[in-house]
Coordinates of C-alpha atoms and ligand atoms in Angstrom, one line a residue:
X1 CA -6.6 -10.4 22.0
X2 CA -7.8 -13.8 21.8
X3 CA -10.5 -15.0 18.4
X4 CA -13.3 -16.3 19.6
X5 CA -14.7 -17.0 15.7
X6 CA -12.4 -20.2 16.1
X7 CA -14.0 -21.3 13.0
X8 CA -12.8 -20.1 9.4
X9 CA -15.4 -20.8 6.7
X10 CA -14.1 -23.4 4.5
X11 CA -16.9 -22.8 1.8
X12 CA -19.2 -19.3 1.1
X13 CA -22.3 -21.3 2.5
X14 CA -19.8 -21.6 5.7
X15 CA -18.9 -17.4 5.7
X16 CA -23.1 -16.9 4.5
X17 CA -23.3 -19.1 8.3
X18 CA -21.1 -17.0 9.9
X19 CA -22.9 -13.4 8.8
X20 CA -26.3 -15.5 10.8
X21 CA -24.8 -15.6 14.1
X22 CA -22.5 -11.8 13.6
X23 CA -23.5 -10.0 16.6
X24 CA -22.7 -7.1 14.8
X25 CA -24.4 -7.8 12.3
X26 CA -26.8 -5.1 12.5
X27 CA -24.5 -2.5 12.3
X28 CA -24.2 -2.2 8.6
X29 CA -27.9 -1.5 7.3
X30 CA -26.0 1.9 9.5
X31 CA -23.9 2.5 6.3
X32 CA -24.7 4.2 2.5
X33 CA -22.6 2.2 0.8
X34 CA -23.2 2.5 -3.0
X35 CA -25.1 -1.5 -4.4
X36 CA -22.5 -3.7 -6.3
X37 CA -19.6 -2.0 -3.3
X38 CA -17.3 -4.2 -1.6
X39 CA -16.1 -1.7 0.2
X40 CA -12.5 -3.2 1.7
X41 CA -11.0 0.7 2.4
X42 CA -11.9 2.1 5.7
X43 CA -8.5 1.9 6.2
X44 CA -7.6 5.0 4.3
X45 CA -11.2 6.8 4.8
X46 CA -14.6 5.1 6.3
X47 CA -18.1 5.5 4.5
X48 CA -20.3 7.7 5.4
X49 CA -23.0 6.5 8.8
X50 CA -26.5 7.8 8.7
X51 CA -26.1 9.8 11.5
X52 CA -23.3 11.6 9.5
X53 CA -24.3 13.2 6.3
X54 CA -27.4 13.7 9.2
X55 CA -25.3 15.8 11.3
X56 CA -23.6 17.4 8.2
X57 CA -26.4 18.8 7.0
X58 CA -28.0 20.2 10.0
X59 CA -24.9 21.6 10.6
X60 CA -24.7 23.6 7.0
X61 CA -28.1 24.1 6.7
X62 CA -29.6 25.4 10.1
X63 CA -27.1 25.9 12.7
X64 CA -25.3 27.4 10.1
X65 CA -27.3 29.1 7.5
X66 CA -30.2 30.2 10.6
X67 CA -28.3 30.2 13.6
X68 CA -25.6 32.2 12.3
X69 CA -22.5 33.5 14.8
X70 CA -24.9 32.8 17.4
X71 CA -24.3 28.7 16.8
X72 CA -20.7 28.9 18.5
X73 CA -23.3 28.9 21.8
X74 CA -26.2 27.7 20.7
X75 CA -24.9 24.8 18.9
X76 CA -22.7 23.5 20.7
X77 CA -20.4 25.0 18.4
X78 CA -18.1 26.2 20.7
X79 CA -17.7 22.9 23.4
X80 CA -18.0 20.2 20.5
X81 CA -14.1 20.0 19.3
X82 CA -13.8 18.4 24.0
X83 CA -16.5 17.2 23.7
X84 CA -15.9 14.7 20.9
X85 CA -12.8 14.5 22.4
X86 CA -14.6 12.7 25.6
X87 CA -16.7 10.8 23.6
X88 CA -14.0 9.0 21.8
X89 CA -12.0 8.5 25.4
X90 CA -13.8 5.4 25.7
X91 CA -12.8 4.1 22.5
X92 CA -9.3 3.5 23.4
X93 CA -10.0 4.3 27.0
X94 CA -9.4 6.7 28.1
X95 CA -10.3 9.8 30.8
X96 CA -12.1 12.4 28.7
X97 CA -10.8 15.2 30.4
X98 CA -7.2 13.3 28.6
X99 CA -8.7 14.0 24.7
X100 CA -9.4 16.3 22.3
X101 CA -10.7 16.0 18.4
X102 CA -8.0 18.7 17.4
X103 CA -5.6 19.2 13.6
X104 CA -3.9 16.2 11.7
X105 CA -1.6 13.9 12.9
X106 CA 1.2 15.0 11.4
X107 CA 0.6 18.1 13.2
X108 CA -0.5 16.6 16.6
X109 CA 2.6 14.2 16.7
X110 CA 4.7 17.4 16.6
X111 CA 3.0 19.4 19.7
X112 CA 3.7 16.3 21.7
X113 CA 7.2 15.9 20.9
X114 CA 7.5 19.0 21.8
X115 CA 5.9 19.9 25.0
X116 CA 7.5 16.0 25.8
X117 CA 10.7 16.4 25.5
X118 CA 11.3 18.6 28.6
X119 CA 10.0 15.7 30.6
X120 CA 12.9 12.9 28.9
X121 CA 14.9 13.6 32.1
X122 CA 18.4 15.7 29.2
X123 CA 17.8 12.9 26.7
X124 CA 18.2 13.8 23.3
X125 CA 17.1 11.9 20.3
X126 CA 13.5 10.9 18.4
X127 CA 13.1 7.9 17.9
X128 CA 11.1 6.5 14.7
X129 CA 10.6 3.0 13.1
X130 CA 12.8 3.4 9.6
X131 CA 9.4 1.4 8.1
X132 CA 7.1 4.3 9.9
X133 CA 4.6 6.2 7.6
X134 CA 6.4 8.3 6.4
X135 CA 4.5 11.3 7.9
X136 CA 5.5 9.9 11.3
X137 CA 9.7 9.7 10.3
X138 CA 9.5 13.7 8.2
X139 CA 8.5 14.7 11.7
X140 CA 10.4 13.1 13.5
X141 CA 13.4 14.6 11.3
X142 CA 12.1 17.8 11.6
X143 CA 11.7 17.9 15.3
X144 CA 14.6 17.0 15.0
X145 CA 16.7 20.0 13.2
X146 CA 14.7 22.0 14.6
X147 CA 15.3 21.2 18.3
X148 CA 18.9 19.9 17.9
X149 CA 18.1 16.2 19.0
X150 CA 19.4 13.2 16.9
X151 CA 17.3 11.3 15.4
X152 CA 17.4 7.9 14.9
X153 CA 15.8 5.4 12.7
X154 CA 15.3 2.4 14.2
X155 CA 15.8 -1.0 12.1
X156 CA 13.3 -3.6 12.8
X157 CA 13.2 -5.6 16.6
X158 CA 15.3 -2.8 17.6
X159 CA 13.2 -1.3 20.0
X160 CA 13.9 -1.7 22.6
X161 CA 17.1 -1.1 22.1
X162 CA 16.3 2.4 20.9
X163 CA 14.0 2.7 24.1
X164 CA 16.6 1.6 26.6
X165 CA 18.5 4.7 25.4
X166 CA 15.9 7.4 26.8
X167 CA 13.8 10.4 24.9
X168 CA 10.9 10.5 23.0
X169 CA 9.6 6.9 20.5
X170 CA 7.3 7.9 18.3
X171 CA 5.9 4.5 17.3
X172 CA 2.0 2.7 15.8
X173 CA 0.2 1.0 17.3
X174 CA -0.6 -1.2 14.2
X175 CA 2.0 -0.8 11.5
X176 CA -0.2 0.5 7.9
X177 CA 1.6 -1.8 5.2
X178 CA 1.7 -5.6 6.9
X179 CA -0.7 -4.4 10.0
X180 CA 1.3 -5.9 12.8
X181 CA -0.1 -5.1 15.8
X182 CA 2.4 -4.7 19.1
X183 CA 2.4 -4.9 22.5
X184 CA 1.8 -1.7 23.6
X185 CA 1.9 -2.8 27.5
X186 CA 5.6 -4.3 27.2
X187 CA 6.6 -1.1 24.9
X188 CA 5.9 1.0 28.0
X189 CA 6.8 -1.2 30.3
X190 CA 10.3 -0.5 28.5
X191 CA 9.6 2.9 28.1
X192 CA 9.4 2.9 32.2
X193 CA 12.4 2.0 32.8
X194 CA 14.4 4.6 30.3
X195 CA 12.5 7.1 31.2
X196 CA 11.4 7.5 27.5
X197 CA 8.2 8.6 26.4
X198 CA 6.4 6.7 23.7
X199 CA 3.9 8.7 21.7
X200 CA 1.7 6.7 20.0
X201 CA 0.1 6.6 16.2
X202 CA -3.2 4.9 16.8
X203 CA -4.2 6.5 13.5
X204 CA -4.4 2.2 12.2
X205 CA -5.1 1.2 15.3
X206 CA -9.1 2.7 16.3
X207 CA -12.0 2.0 16.1
X208 CA -10.6 -1.3 14.8
X209 CA -9.2 -3.1 17.6
X210 CA -9.9 -3.7 21.6
X211 CA -7.6 -0.2 22.9
X212 CA -7.1 0.0 26.9
X213 CA -4.5 3.6 27.0
X214 CA -5.1 2.9 31.2
X215 CA -4.7 -0.5 30.8
X216 CA -1.2 -0.3 28.8
X217 CA 0.5 2.7 30.3
X218 CA 0.4 4.8 27.3
X219 CA 0.7 8.3 27.8
X220 CA 0.3 10.0 25.2
X221 CA -0.9 9.1 21.4
X222 CA -2.7 11.0 18.7
X223 CA -5.2 9.7 15.6
X224 CA -6.8 8.8 12.6
X225 CA -11.3 9.5 12.5
X226 CA -11.4 10.0 8.7
X227 CA -10.3 5.5 8.8
X228 CA -12.2 3.1 10.9
X229 CA -13.8 6.3 12.6
X230 CA -16.1 7.3 9.7
X231 CA -15.9 11.2 9.6
X232 CA -15.0 12.3 6.2
X233 CA -12.2 13.3 4.1
X234 CA -10.2 15.4 6.3
X235 CA -12.3 15.5 9.5
X236 CA -9.2 16.3 12.0
X237 CA -7.4 14.0 14.0
X238 CA -7.5 13.4 17.5
X239 CA -5.0 13.6 20.5
X240 CA -4.7 11.8 24.0
X241 CA -2.5 12.6 26.8
X242 CA -2.7 10.9 30.5
X243 CA -4.0 13.4 32.9
X244 CA -0.9 13.1 35.5
X245 CA 1.4 14.5 32.3
X246 CA -1.4 16.7 31.1
X247 CA -0.5 20.0 33.7
X248 CA 3.4 18.9 32.8
X249 CA 2.8 19.6 28.6
X250 CA 2.9 22.9 26.9
X251 CA 2.0 22.5 23.6
X252 CA 4.4 24.5 21.0
X253 CA 1.5 25.8 19.3
X254 CA -0.3 27.9 21.9
X255 CA -3.3 29.4 20.1
X256 CA -6.3 31.0 22.2
X257 CA -8.4 28.2 21.2
X258 CA -6.1 26.1 23.6
X259 CA -6.4 29.3 26.4
X260 CA -8.5 29.1 29.3
X261 CA -10.2 31.6 28.9
X262 CA -10.2 33.0 25.8
X263 CA -12.9 35.0 25.6
X264 CA -11.0 37.5 27.6
X265 CA -8.4 38.4 25.4
X266 CA -6.0 37.8 27.1
X267 CA -2.8 38.4 26.8
X268 CA -1.3 36.5 28.6
X269 CA -1.6 33.0 27.4
X270 CA -2.6 30.9 29.9
X271 CA -3.2 26.8 29.0
X272 CA -6.9 25.0 29.8
X273 CA -6.9 22.3 32.3
X274 CA -7.5 19.7 30.3
X275 CA -6.2 18.3 26.7
X276 CA -7.9 21.3 25.1
X277 CA -5.2 22.7 25.9
X278 CA -3.6 21.4 22.9
X279 CA -6.3 23.1 20.3
X280 CA -4.8 25.8 18.9
X281 CA -6.6 27.5 16.2
X282 CA -10.6 27.6 14.8
X283 CA -12.5 23.8 14.6
X284 CA -13.4 22.9 11.8
X285 CA -17.0 23.0 13.2
X286 CA -18.5 21.6 9.5
X287 CA -16.1 18.6 9.8
X288 CA -16.6 17.8 13.6
X289 CA -20.5 18.4 13.3
X290 CA -19.9 14.6 11.0
X291 CA -17.6 12.3 13.3
X292 CA -20.4 13.8 15.4
X293 CA -23.1 11.6 13.7
X294 CA -20.1 9.1 12.7
X295 CA -19.0 8.1 16.4
X296 CA -22.6 6.4 16.6
X297 CA -21.9 4.0 15.4
X298 CA -20.0 2.4 18.6
X299 CA -22.8 3.1 20.5
X300 CA -23.7 -0.3 21.5
X301 CA -21.1 -1.7 20.2
X302 CA -19.1 -3.8 22.6
X303 CA -15.5 -3.4 21.0
X304 CA -14.2 -6.6 22.5
X305 CA -16.4 -8.1 20.1
X306 CA -15.4 -5.8 17.2
X307 CA -11.8 -6.8 17.6
X308 CA -12.2 -11.1 17.5
X309 CA -14.2 -10.1 14.2
X310 CA -11.8 -8.0 12.4
X311 CA -9.3 -10.9 13.7
X312 CA -11.5 -13.1 11.8
X313 CA -12.3 -11.2 8.5
X314 CA -8.4 -11.3 8.0
X315 CA -8.2 -14.6 9.3
X316 CA -10.5 -15.8 6.6
X317 CA -9.0 -13.3 3.7
X318 CA -5.2 -15.3 5.0
X319 CA -6.5 -18.3 4.5
X320 CA -7.9 -17.7 1.1
X321 CA -4.9 -16.4 0.0
X322 CA -2.1 -19.8 1.0
X323 CA -5.0 -21.4 -0.9
X324 CA -4.4 -19.0 -4.0
X325 CA -0.3 -19.1 -3.4
X326 CA -0.2 -15.6 -2.3
X327 CA 2.3 -13.9 -0.2
X328 CA 1.0 -12.9 3.2
X329 CA 3.4 -9.9 5.5
X330 CA 0.7 -8.9 7.7
X331 CA 1.1 -11.7 10.9
X332 CA -0.3 -14.9 10.3
X333 CA -2.0 -14.7 14.1
X334 CA -4.5 -12.4 14.8
X335 CA -3.8 -10.8 18.0
X336 CA -0.2 -9.6 16.4
X337 CA -2.3 -8.2 13.8
X338 CA -4.8 -4.9 13.1
X339 CA -7.9 -4.5 11.4
X340 CA -6.0 -5.4 7.5
X341 CA -3.9 -7.8 5.8
X342 CA -1.5 -7.0 3.4
X343 CA -0.2 -9.4 0.0
X344 CA 2.4 -9.0 -2.0
X345 CA 1.4 -9.1 -5.5
X346 CA 3.4 -8.4 -8.9
X347 CA 1.7 -6.4 -10.9
X348 CA -0.2 -5.3 -7.5
X349 CA -1.4 -2.1 -8.9
X350 CA -3.0 -3.6 -12.1
X351 CA -5.1 -6.4 -9.7
X352 CA -6.0 -4.1 -7.8
X353 CA -7.8 -1.6 -10.5
X354 CA -9.3 -5.2 -11.9
X355 CA -10.6 -5.7 -8.2
X356 CA -11.8 -2.3 -8.5
X357 CA -13.5 -2.3 -11.8
X358 CA -16.0 -6.4 -10.0
X359 CA -16.9 -3.9 -7.1
X360 CA -14.0 -4.9 -4.4
X361 CA -12.5 -1.6 -3.2
X362 CA -8.9 -1.9 -2.2
X363 CA -5.8 0.3 -2.3
X364 CA -2.6 -0.4 -3.6
X365 CA 1.0 0.4 -1.8
X366 CA 3.9 0.9 -4.1
X367 CA 6.1 -1.0 -5.3
X368 CA 4.3 -4.4 -4.4
X369 CA 1.5 -4.5 -1.4
X370 CA -1.9 -4.9 -1.2
X371 CA -4.5 -4.2 1.5
X372 CA -7.4 -5.1 2.0
X373 CA -8.9 -3.4 5.5
X374 CA -11.8 -5.2 7.4
X375 CA -13.9 -2.7 8.9
X376 CA -16.6 -5.5 11.3
X377 CA -19.3 -2.5 11.0
X378 CA -20.0 -3.1 8.1
X379 CA -18.3 -6.3 5.8
X380 CA -19.9 -10.1 6.0
X381 CA -17.4 -13.2 6.1
X382 CA -19.3 -13.5 2.5
X383 CA -17.3 -10.1 2.1
X384 CA -14.4 -12.3 2.2
X385 CA -15.0 -14.9 0.4
X386 CA -16.3 -13.0 -2.6
X387 CA -13.4 -10.5 -2.7
X388 CA -11.1 -13.6 -2.5
X389 CA -12.8 -16.0 -5.7
X390 CA -13.1 -12.7 -7.2
X391 CA -8.6 -12.3 -6.5
X392 CA -8.3 -15.6 -8.0
X393 CA -10.2 -15.2 -11.4
X394 CA -8.7 -12.0 -12.3
X395 CA -5.1 -14.1 -11.4
X396 CA -5.6 -17.0 -13.4
X397 CA -7.4 -15.3 -15.8
X398 CA -4.8 -12.7 -15.9
X399 CA -7.6 -9.9 -17.0
X400 CA -5.3 -7.6 -14.4
X401 CA -3.2 -7.4 -17.9
X402 CA -6.0 -4.9 -19.8
X403 CA -4.5 -1.7 -20.6
X404 CA -7.5 0.2 -18.5
X405 CA -5.7 -1.7 -15.7
X406 CA -1.5 0.3 -15.9
X407 CA -3.5 3.6 -16.0
X408 CA -1.5 5.4 -12.4
X409 CA -4.5 7.7 -10.5
X410 CA -2.5 10.0 -8.4
X411 CA -3.5 8.3 -5.0
X412 CA -3.6 4.8 -5.0
Ligands
PLP1 C1 -0.4 5.8 10.3 C2 -0.7 7.4 10.0 N1 0.1 8.2 10.7 C3 -0.2 9.6 10.2 C4 -1.1 9.7 8.8 C5 -1.4 10.9 8.2 O1 -2.8 11.6 8.8 P1 -3.0 13.1 9.0 O2 -3.2 12.9 7.2 O3 -3.7 13.4 9.5 O4 -1.3 13.5 8.7 C6 -1.6 8.2 8.1 C7 -2.2 8.6 7.0 O5 -3.5 8.3 6.3 C8 -1.7 7.0 8.9 O6 -2.3 5.6 8.1

């Protein structure tokens, strides 16, 4: 989309001036962020929204501790996953019945691929980018092994060739490493020509760019809720299936919670009509309660403004990075980028640790990529300005070379 914030700050005062006129500035106060932390890891684990903590606390101490098993009815637990799917549908331009919150992205990729396979006109291949997030590659490979279809690792630039051969194609709307955003509509048009089915991974896109499944013609998707949606660690993912396709989609894991009438305890499986047919087992209610609160952050948010601000924060980062002489591996143009910017930095790991020591939390992707996630709900232009000043100082003084910054943590 077109970036409306045309001006890129060239001084700290200009960054502050952009913050003063930011239409999304009010959202920051709703998040519980520690003092002296600039949180640039919203593309990995979003911070807690105050309503998420309140709902979680209420669910545990009231609905669970006092309401006990009766809360499946009285607190609306039974319908919560489908209800949140409905709420989330508004963020991705889908119909409420087409979205369900359940399982993980890894599991949902498998369920969607298996349900799509019979609809691919006998084209027995599953494609995945050779540079796709690893879980997508592992699932594609395992799916191929199990079903006997071919697994095709697509090299950069060969996407449309692969699509024109039909079958299933797992594709991220925003690449986890480079931040590159793809033109979903163009991919869907190509897929239609060859009766291929695209299975979108929206993990790095949802809650940060203006997604529209209907406008794109997208049919199948899944994505994380613990990143830009701030659902909390291990929050379940969501799954989208277009409503005309839904009746033809049969989950390979038909658990009782996807049954049309689970409490009739019928031995014959009859799926629900909506996307909740993809539910398998009992939903994680505590996690869902946190997600319910977290989604309140988006109640009054214009997704176009959100998308534009993510682009503008990224533009500022890129402009400063280029001044410092760093290699930017994300697209220069905001309309071709998601919410994060990745820089190739020699000694990237200790540099990330040195930034962290100054309060700038970012992440590192081996072997040399530092990622900065620009969640527009709580980040300010001045945060990006200060981040890049700190990065310059760390590189100029080589303060990253202190022994404590070299020790690797398990999670980077
Ligand atoms: C693009 C992408 N897909 C999938 C996943 C993994 O999702 P899950 O842990 O829900 O299986 C991630 C996790 O970071 C991701 O970035």
